[in-house]
Amino acid sequence: MPQFTPPVRDTRFVLDHVVGLQNHANVEGFAAATPDVVDAVLEEGGRFVAEVLFPLNLSGDQEGCTRNADGSVTTPAGFKEAYAKFVESGWGTLSAPEAFGGQGMPHVVSTAFQEYMISANMAFAMYPGLAHGAIAALLVKGSPEQQAKYLPNMISGAWGGTMNLTEPQCGTDLGLIKTKAEPQADGSYAITGTKIFISAGEHDLTENIIHLVLAKTPGAPDSSKGISLFVVPKILVNEDGSLGARNGVSCGSIEHKMGIHANSTCVMNYDGATGWLVGKEMKGLAAMFIMMNAARLGVGLQGLAVGETAYQNAVHYAQDRRQGRALTGPAEPGEKADTLFVHPDVRRMLMDAKAWTEGLRALCLWGALQVDLEHAAADEGERQLAADLIGLLTPVIKGVGTDKGYEIATNAQQVYGGHGYIAEWGMEQYVRDARIAMIYEGTNGVQAMDLVGRKLAQNGGRAVQAFFKLVGDEIAAAKGNDAVAEFAGRLEKALGDLQGATMWFMANGMQNPNNVGAGAYSYMHLLGIVATGLMWLRMATAAAALKAAGEGDAVFLDAKLVTARYFAERVMPDTGALRRKIEGGADAIMALPPEMFMAA
């Protein structure tokens, strides 16, 4: 059976030495995030997910969700009770505004808890996770009346929330949506259409579900410029806040999926459902991106979180399983065979997983800090820098985070050999669950195109230039530190590859846009290696300093330094190959006629 231990010590190390939580006490919400409070969140939150949510992960996957004859959906056994405990304990309110019943903690602290929750039970975590995206949009674009009406119950967890974007004929290209919104005399709209792939679209965990739905009003342009956003509750809410009549929205079916079986992914039918405009008419795209950016960072976290659990189980298996002998001779002559840990190729897979999970944890938490600073830093320049950095890195966190999470899960399965392919060991579930994260909220190819097609050129390249300066400055400082000078030198070379690839795009993208499209995916991963390398430089610098001062757990610090060395020697050299792929251009990719792809 699988097992999971929340990585509290590693999280604490990152918050202290990469995020620098203690350095931001002047930012709104951070003063309350004292070391004692944060430790309590990590320890108690970790205990909650390990004891309440993790035991339901395997059984929930096996049972799945059930759509009943009346269109309602029943979640797997134990989910409703676990969700009630989640709400009662207030875990969903950590970073929500105090004005609507939240605890007002920094987003970075709630992100740490969310990682643990996803690791313990990804399908369960999606129920409150989708509500957070809807909450984010209403906080920015909702009217004061809408915020007062919906947010307190959504934040408390009494009500759920969803994002309804995709339709059968359109996914990424939302300009193709057909859902209609007809204005009514009372100021509401009648929403009619079908949405697909709606995570947590219908379930029995909450008494109401607040859907945010993209639709087009009469006469709106037949493109993305004609999109508006509407709030459509499953059950209408009376003026006094009580629940009224059932709205004209229902679950037509549950999608039959490869993974995340315990989350109800629904086809949603809107039959003249009553909804209200959120923000301005035909300005739904801006509101949508608020939801999407929040969701994309959350999906990147899913890649890390599922990879972490798969990695932990592979380590335990490698410690216990005996097969063969070490290449240098028997490691344990008294035993008939050595453990899997003696084999370099097994260690390769485990070290890849360790280097990427710890690096991505730092990147995700540092990214969450940028979200906090973007909204709450006292200095306008600091807010702008944070917005630029997280805007640039959101597609990287989503795309690279989920690619690597899936790779870690499949390699963890590989460590098990044949047992990894057998359901009772639990590893194949992690592979199945991790796979969706590469697809939804914008496929990773779409993330790559968002990065190179939009983010690089925005504001004259201000964000990427700020990133180059940040990394370059930290490299320059580290080169004077003997403990990390070699790592800094390798990161400098990787940064040079990134800068060179960026210049190549500038020189070759205008004359042939396919050059940008052909190199986008490689560029996303190149930037991901450099960004994660920056996190490892910070972790290695801190570990070396603590060790020199005789502080901290020496074994833990030594492991950090060795893993940083592994990342430098075995991961960062990939930037050279990625740059050469980018500079190969688009000719070979675009040359073959479509009919030749099936040539016998």
PDB file of N, CA, C and O in Angstrom, residues 184-214:
ATOM      1  N   GLN A 184     -32.409  39.716 -19.462  1.00  0.00           N
ATOM      2  CA  GLN A 184     -33.779  39.667 -18.947  1.00  0.00           C
ATOM      3  C   GLN A 184     -34.168  41.026 -18.369  1.00  0.00           C
ATOM      4  O   GLN A 184     -33.319  41.865 -18.058  1.00  0.00           O
ATOM      5  N   ALA A 185     -35.465  41.222 -18.215  1.00  0.00           N
ATOM      6  CA  ALA A 185     -35.974  42.518 -17.762  1.00  0.00           C
ATOM      7  C   ALA A 185     -35.465  42.913 -16.382  1.00  0.00           C
ATOM      8  O   ALA A 185     -35.336  44.108 -16.071  1.00  0.00           O
ATOM      9  N   ASP A 186     -35.182  41.922 -15.539  1.00  0.00           N
ATOM     10  CA  ASP A 186     -34.748  42.224 -14.178  1.00  0.00           C
ATOM     11  C   ASP A 186     -33.245  42.443 -14.052  1.00  0.00           C
ATOM     12  O   ASP A 186     -32.722  42.580 -12.944  1.00  0.00           O
ATOM     13  N   GLY A 187     -32.524  42.460 -15.178  1.00  0.00           N
ATOM     14  CA  GLY A 187     -31.082  42.670 -15.147  1.00  0.00           C
ATOM     15  C   GLY A 187     -30.268  41.392 -15.146  1.00  0.00           C
ATOM     16  O   GLY A 187     -29.036  41.447 -15.276  1.00  0.00           O
ATOM     17  N   SER A 188     -30.933  40.257 -14.997  1.00  0.00           N
ATOM     18  CA  SER A 188     -30.226  38.975 -15.070  1.00  0.00           C
ATOM     19  C   SER A 188     -30.128  38.534 -16.533  1.00  0.00           C
ATOM     20  O   SER A 188     -30.578  39.228 -17.446  1.00  0.00           O
ATOM     21  N   TYR A 189     -29.528  37.359 -16.741  1.00  0.00           N
ATOM     22  CA  TYR A 189     -29.399  36.789 -18.078  1.00  0.00           C
ATOM     23  C   TYR A 189     -29.842  35.332 -18.040  1.00  0.00           C
ATOM     24  O   TYR A 189     -29.670  34.646 -17.014  1.00  0.00           O
ATOM     25  N   ALA A 190     -30.407  34.880 -19.150  1.00  0.00           N
ATOM     26  CA  ALA A 190     -30.753  33.467 -19.295  1.00  0.00           C
ATOM     27  C   ALA A 190     -29.613  32.784 -20.046  1.00  0.00           C
ATOM     28  O   ALA A 190     -29.345  33.099 -21.207  1.00  0.00           O
ATOM     29  N   ILE A 191     -28.947  31.849 -19.374  1.00  0.00           N
ATOM     30  CA  ILE A 191     -27.756  31.195 -19.923  1.00  0.00           C
ATOM     31  C   ILE A 191     -28.160  29.849 -20.516  1.00  0.00           C
ATOM     32  O   ILE A 191     -28.743  29.008 -19.821  1.00  0.00           O
ATOM     33  N   THR A 192     -27.801  29.641 -21.795  1.00  0.00           N
ATOM     34  CA  THR A 192     -28.146  28.395 -22.475  1.00  0.00           C
ATOM     35  C   THR A 192     -26.937  27.885 -23.246  1.00  0.00           C
ATOM     36  O   THR A 192     -26.345  28.625 -24.041  1.00  0.00           O
ATOM     37  N   GLY A 193     -26.576  26.631 -22.998  1.00  0.00           N
ATOM     38  CA  GLY A 193     -25.449  26.030 -23.702  1.00  0.00           C
ATOM     39  C   GLY A 193     -24.921  24.824 -22.959  1.00  0.00           C
ATOM     40  O   GLY A 193     -25.466  24.430 -21.911  1.00  0.00           O
ATOM     41  N   THR A 194     -23.874  24.221 -23.503  1.00  0.00           N
ATOM     42  CA  THR A 194     -23.270  23.028 -22.907  1.00  0.00           C
ATOM     43  C   THR A 194     -21.788  23.266 -22.676  1.00  0.00           C
ATOM     44  O   THR A 194     -21.073  23.735 -23.569  1.00  0.00           O
ATOM     45  N   LYS A 195     -21.331  22.945 -21.485  1.00  0.00           N
ATOM     46  CA  LYS A 195     -19.915  23.018 -21.132  1.00  0.00           C
ATOM     47  C   LYS A 195     -19.415  21.609 -20.810  1.00  0.00           C
ATOM     48  O   LYS A 195     -20.158  20.800 -20.233  1.00  0.00           O
ATOM     49  N   ILE A 196     -18.179  21.324 -21.171  1.00  0.00           N
ATOM     50  CA  ILE A 196     -17.611  19.993 -20.915  1.00  0.00           C
ATOM     51  C   ILE A 196     -16.335  20.118 -20.088  1.00  0.00           C
ATOM     52  O   ILE A 196     -15.759  21.197 -19.965  1.00  0.00           O
ATOM     53  N   PHE A 197     -15.923  18.969 -19.531  1.00  0.00           N
ATOM     54  CA  PHE A 197     -14.696  18.871 -18.737  1.00  0.00           C
ATOM     55  C   PHE A 197     -14.740  19.784 -17.516  1.00  0.00           C
ATOM     56  O   PHE A 197     -13.721  20.358 -17.126  1.00  0.00           O
ATOM     57  N   ILE A 198     -15.905  19.929 -16.899  1.00  0.00           N
ATOM     58  CA  ILE A 198     -16.036  20.846 -15.763  1.00  0.00           C
ATOM     59  C   ILE A 198     -15.740  20.102 -14.465  1.00  0.00           C
ATOM     60  O   ILE A 198     -16.568  19.339 -13.956  1.00  0.00           O
ATOM     61  N   SER A 199     -14.551  20.323 -13.954  1.00  0.00           N
ATOM     62  CA  SER A 199     -14.130  19.661 -12.719  1.00  0.00           C
ATOM     63  C   SER A 199     -14.992  20.128 -11.555  1.00  0.00           C
ATOM     64  O   SER A 199     -15.229  21.329 -11.401  1.00  0.00           O
ATOM     65  N   ALA A 200     -15.464  19.179 -10.755  1.00  0.00           N
ATOM     66  CA  ALA A 200     -16.313  19.463  -9.594  1.00  0.00           C
ATOM     67  C   ALA A 200     -17.601  20.171  -9.994  1.00  0.00           C
ATOM     68  O   ALA A 200     -18.179  20.927  -9.225  1.00  0.00           O
ATOM     69  N   GLY A 201     -18.076  19.881 -11.225  1.00  0.00           N
ATOM     70  CA  GLY A 201     -19.277  20.546 -11.730  1.00  0.00           C
ATOM     71  C   GLY A 201     -20.531  20.218 -10.946  1.00  0.00           C
ATOM     72  O   GLY A 201     -21.438  21.049 -10.829  1.00  0.00           O
ATOM     73  N   GLU A 202     -20.600  19.006 -10.410  1.00  0.00           N
ATOM     74  CA  GLU A 202     -21.733  18.593  -9.585  1.00  0.00           C
ATOM     75  C   GLU A 202     -21.200  17.585  -8.568  1.00  0.00           C
ATOM     76  O   GLU A 202     -20.384  16.723  -8.907  1.00  0.00           O
ATOM     77  N   HIS A 203     -21.646  17.710  -7.325  1.00  0.00           N
ATOM     78  CA  HIS A 203     -21.189  16.792  -6.278  1.00  0.00           C
ATOM     79  C   HIS A 203     -22.058  16.980  -5.039  1.00  0.00           C
ATOM     80  O   HIS A 203     -22.942  17.849  -5.010  1.00  0.00           O
ATOM     81  N   ASP A 204     -21.812  16.153  -4.029  1.00  0.00           N
ATOM     82  CA  ASP A 204     -22.622  16.190  -2.807  1.00  0.00           C
ATOM     83  C   ASP A 204     -21.862  16.742  -1.608  1.00  0.00           C
ATOM     84  O   ASP A 204     -22.280  16.564  -0.461  1.00  0.00           O
ATOM     85  N   LEU A 205     -20.742  17.430  -1.836  1.00  0.00           N
ATOM     86  CA  LEU A 205     -19.932  17.909  -0.726  1.00  0.00           C
ATOM     87  C   LEU A 205     -20.443  19.223  -0.140  1.00  0.00           C
ATOM     88  O   LEU A 205     -20.236  19.505   1.037  1.00  0.00           O
ATOM     89  N   THR A 206     -21.077  20.044  -0.962  1.00  0.00           N
ATOM     90  CA  THR A 206     -21.532  21.355  -0.511  1.00  0.00           C
ATOM     91  C   THR A 206     -23.015  21.529  -0.820  1.00  0.00           C
ATOM     92  O   THR A 206     -23.554  20.872  -1.716  1.00  0.00           O
ATOM     93  N   GLU A 207     -23.664  22.469  -0.130  1.00  0.00           N
ATOM     94  CA  GLU A 207     -25.100  22.679  -0.332  1.00  0.00           C
ATOM     95  C   GLU A 207     -25.403  23.507  -1.573  1.00  0.00           C
ATOM     96  O   GLU A 207     -26.543  23.536  -2.043  1.00  0.00           O
ATOM     97  N   ASN A 208     -24.382  24.184  -2.108  1.00  0.00           N
ATOM     98  CA  ASN A 208     -24.566  24.963  -3.328  1.00  0.00           C
ATOM     99  C   ASN A 208     -23.242  25.005  -4.080  1.00  0.00           C
ATOM    100  O   ASN A 208     -22.165  24.813  -3.489  1.00  0.00           O
ATOM    101  N   ILE A 209     -23.302  25.220  -5.390  1.00  0.00           N
ATOM    102  CA  ILE A 209     -22.117  25.345  -6.229  1.00  0.00           C
ATOM    103  C   ILE A 209     -22.291  26.601  -7.066  1.00  0.00           C
ATOM    104  O   ILE A 209     -23.309  26.769  -7.749  1.00  0.00           O
ATOM    105  N   ILE A 210     -21.311  27.482  -7.020  1.00  0.00           N
ATOM    106  CA  ILE A 210     -21.377  28.745  -7.749  1.00  0.00           C
ATOM    107  C   ILE A 210     -20.530  28.606  -9.012  1.00  0.00           C
ATOM    108  O   ILE A 210     -19.298  28.534  -8.954  1.00  0.00           O
ATOM    109  N   HIS A 211     -21.209  28.562 -10.158  1.00  0.00           N
ATOM    110  CA  HIS A 211     -20.519  28.392 -11.430  1.00  0.00           C
ATOM    111  C   HIS A 211     -20.183  29.746 -12.042  1.00  0.00           C
ATOM    112  O   HIS A 211     -21.035  30.647 -12.079  1.00  0.00           O
ATOM    113  N   LEU A 212     -18.973  29.898 -12.520  1.00  0.00           N
ATOM    114  CA  LEU A 212     -18.607  31.056 -13.330  1.00  0.00           C
ATOM    115  C   LEU A 212     -18.545  30.585 -14.778  1.00  0.00           C
ATOM    116  O   LEU A 212     -17.778  29.671 -15.111  1.00  0.00           O
ATOM    117  N   VAL A 213     -19.345  31.191 -15.629  1.00  0.00           N
ATOM    118  CA  VAL A 213     -19.612  30.666 -16.964  1.00  0.00           C
ATOM    119  C   VAL A 213     -19.288  31.710 -18.030  1.00  0.00           C
ATOM    120  O   VAL A 213     -19.733  32.864 -17.941  1.00  0.00           O
ATOM    121  N   LEU A 214     -18.540  31.319 -19.045  1.00  0.00           N
ATOM    122  CA  LEU A 214     -18.298  32.175 -20.193  1.00  0.00           C
ATOM    123  C   LEU A 214     -19.430  32.000 -21.199  1.00  0.00           C
ATOM    124  O   LEU A 214     -19.827  30.879 -21.517  1.00  0.00           O
TER     125      LEU A 214
END
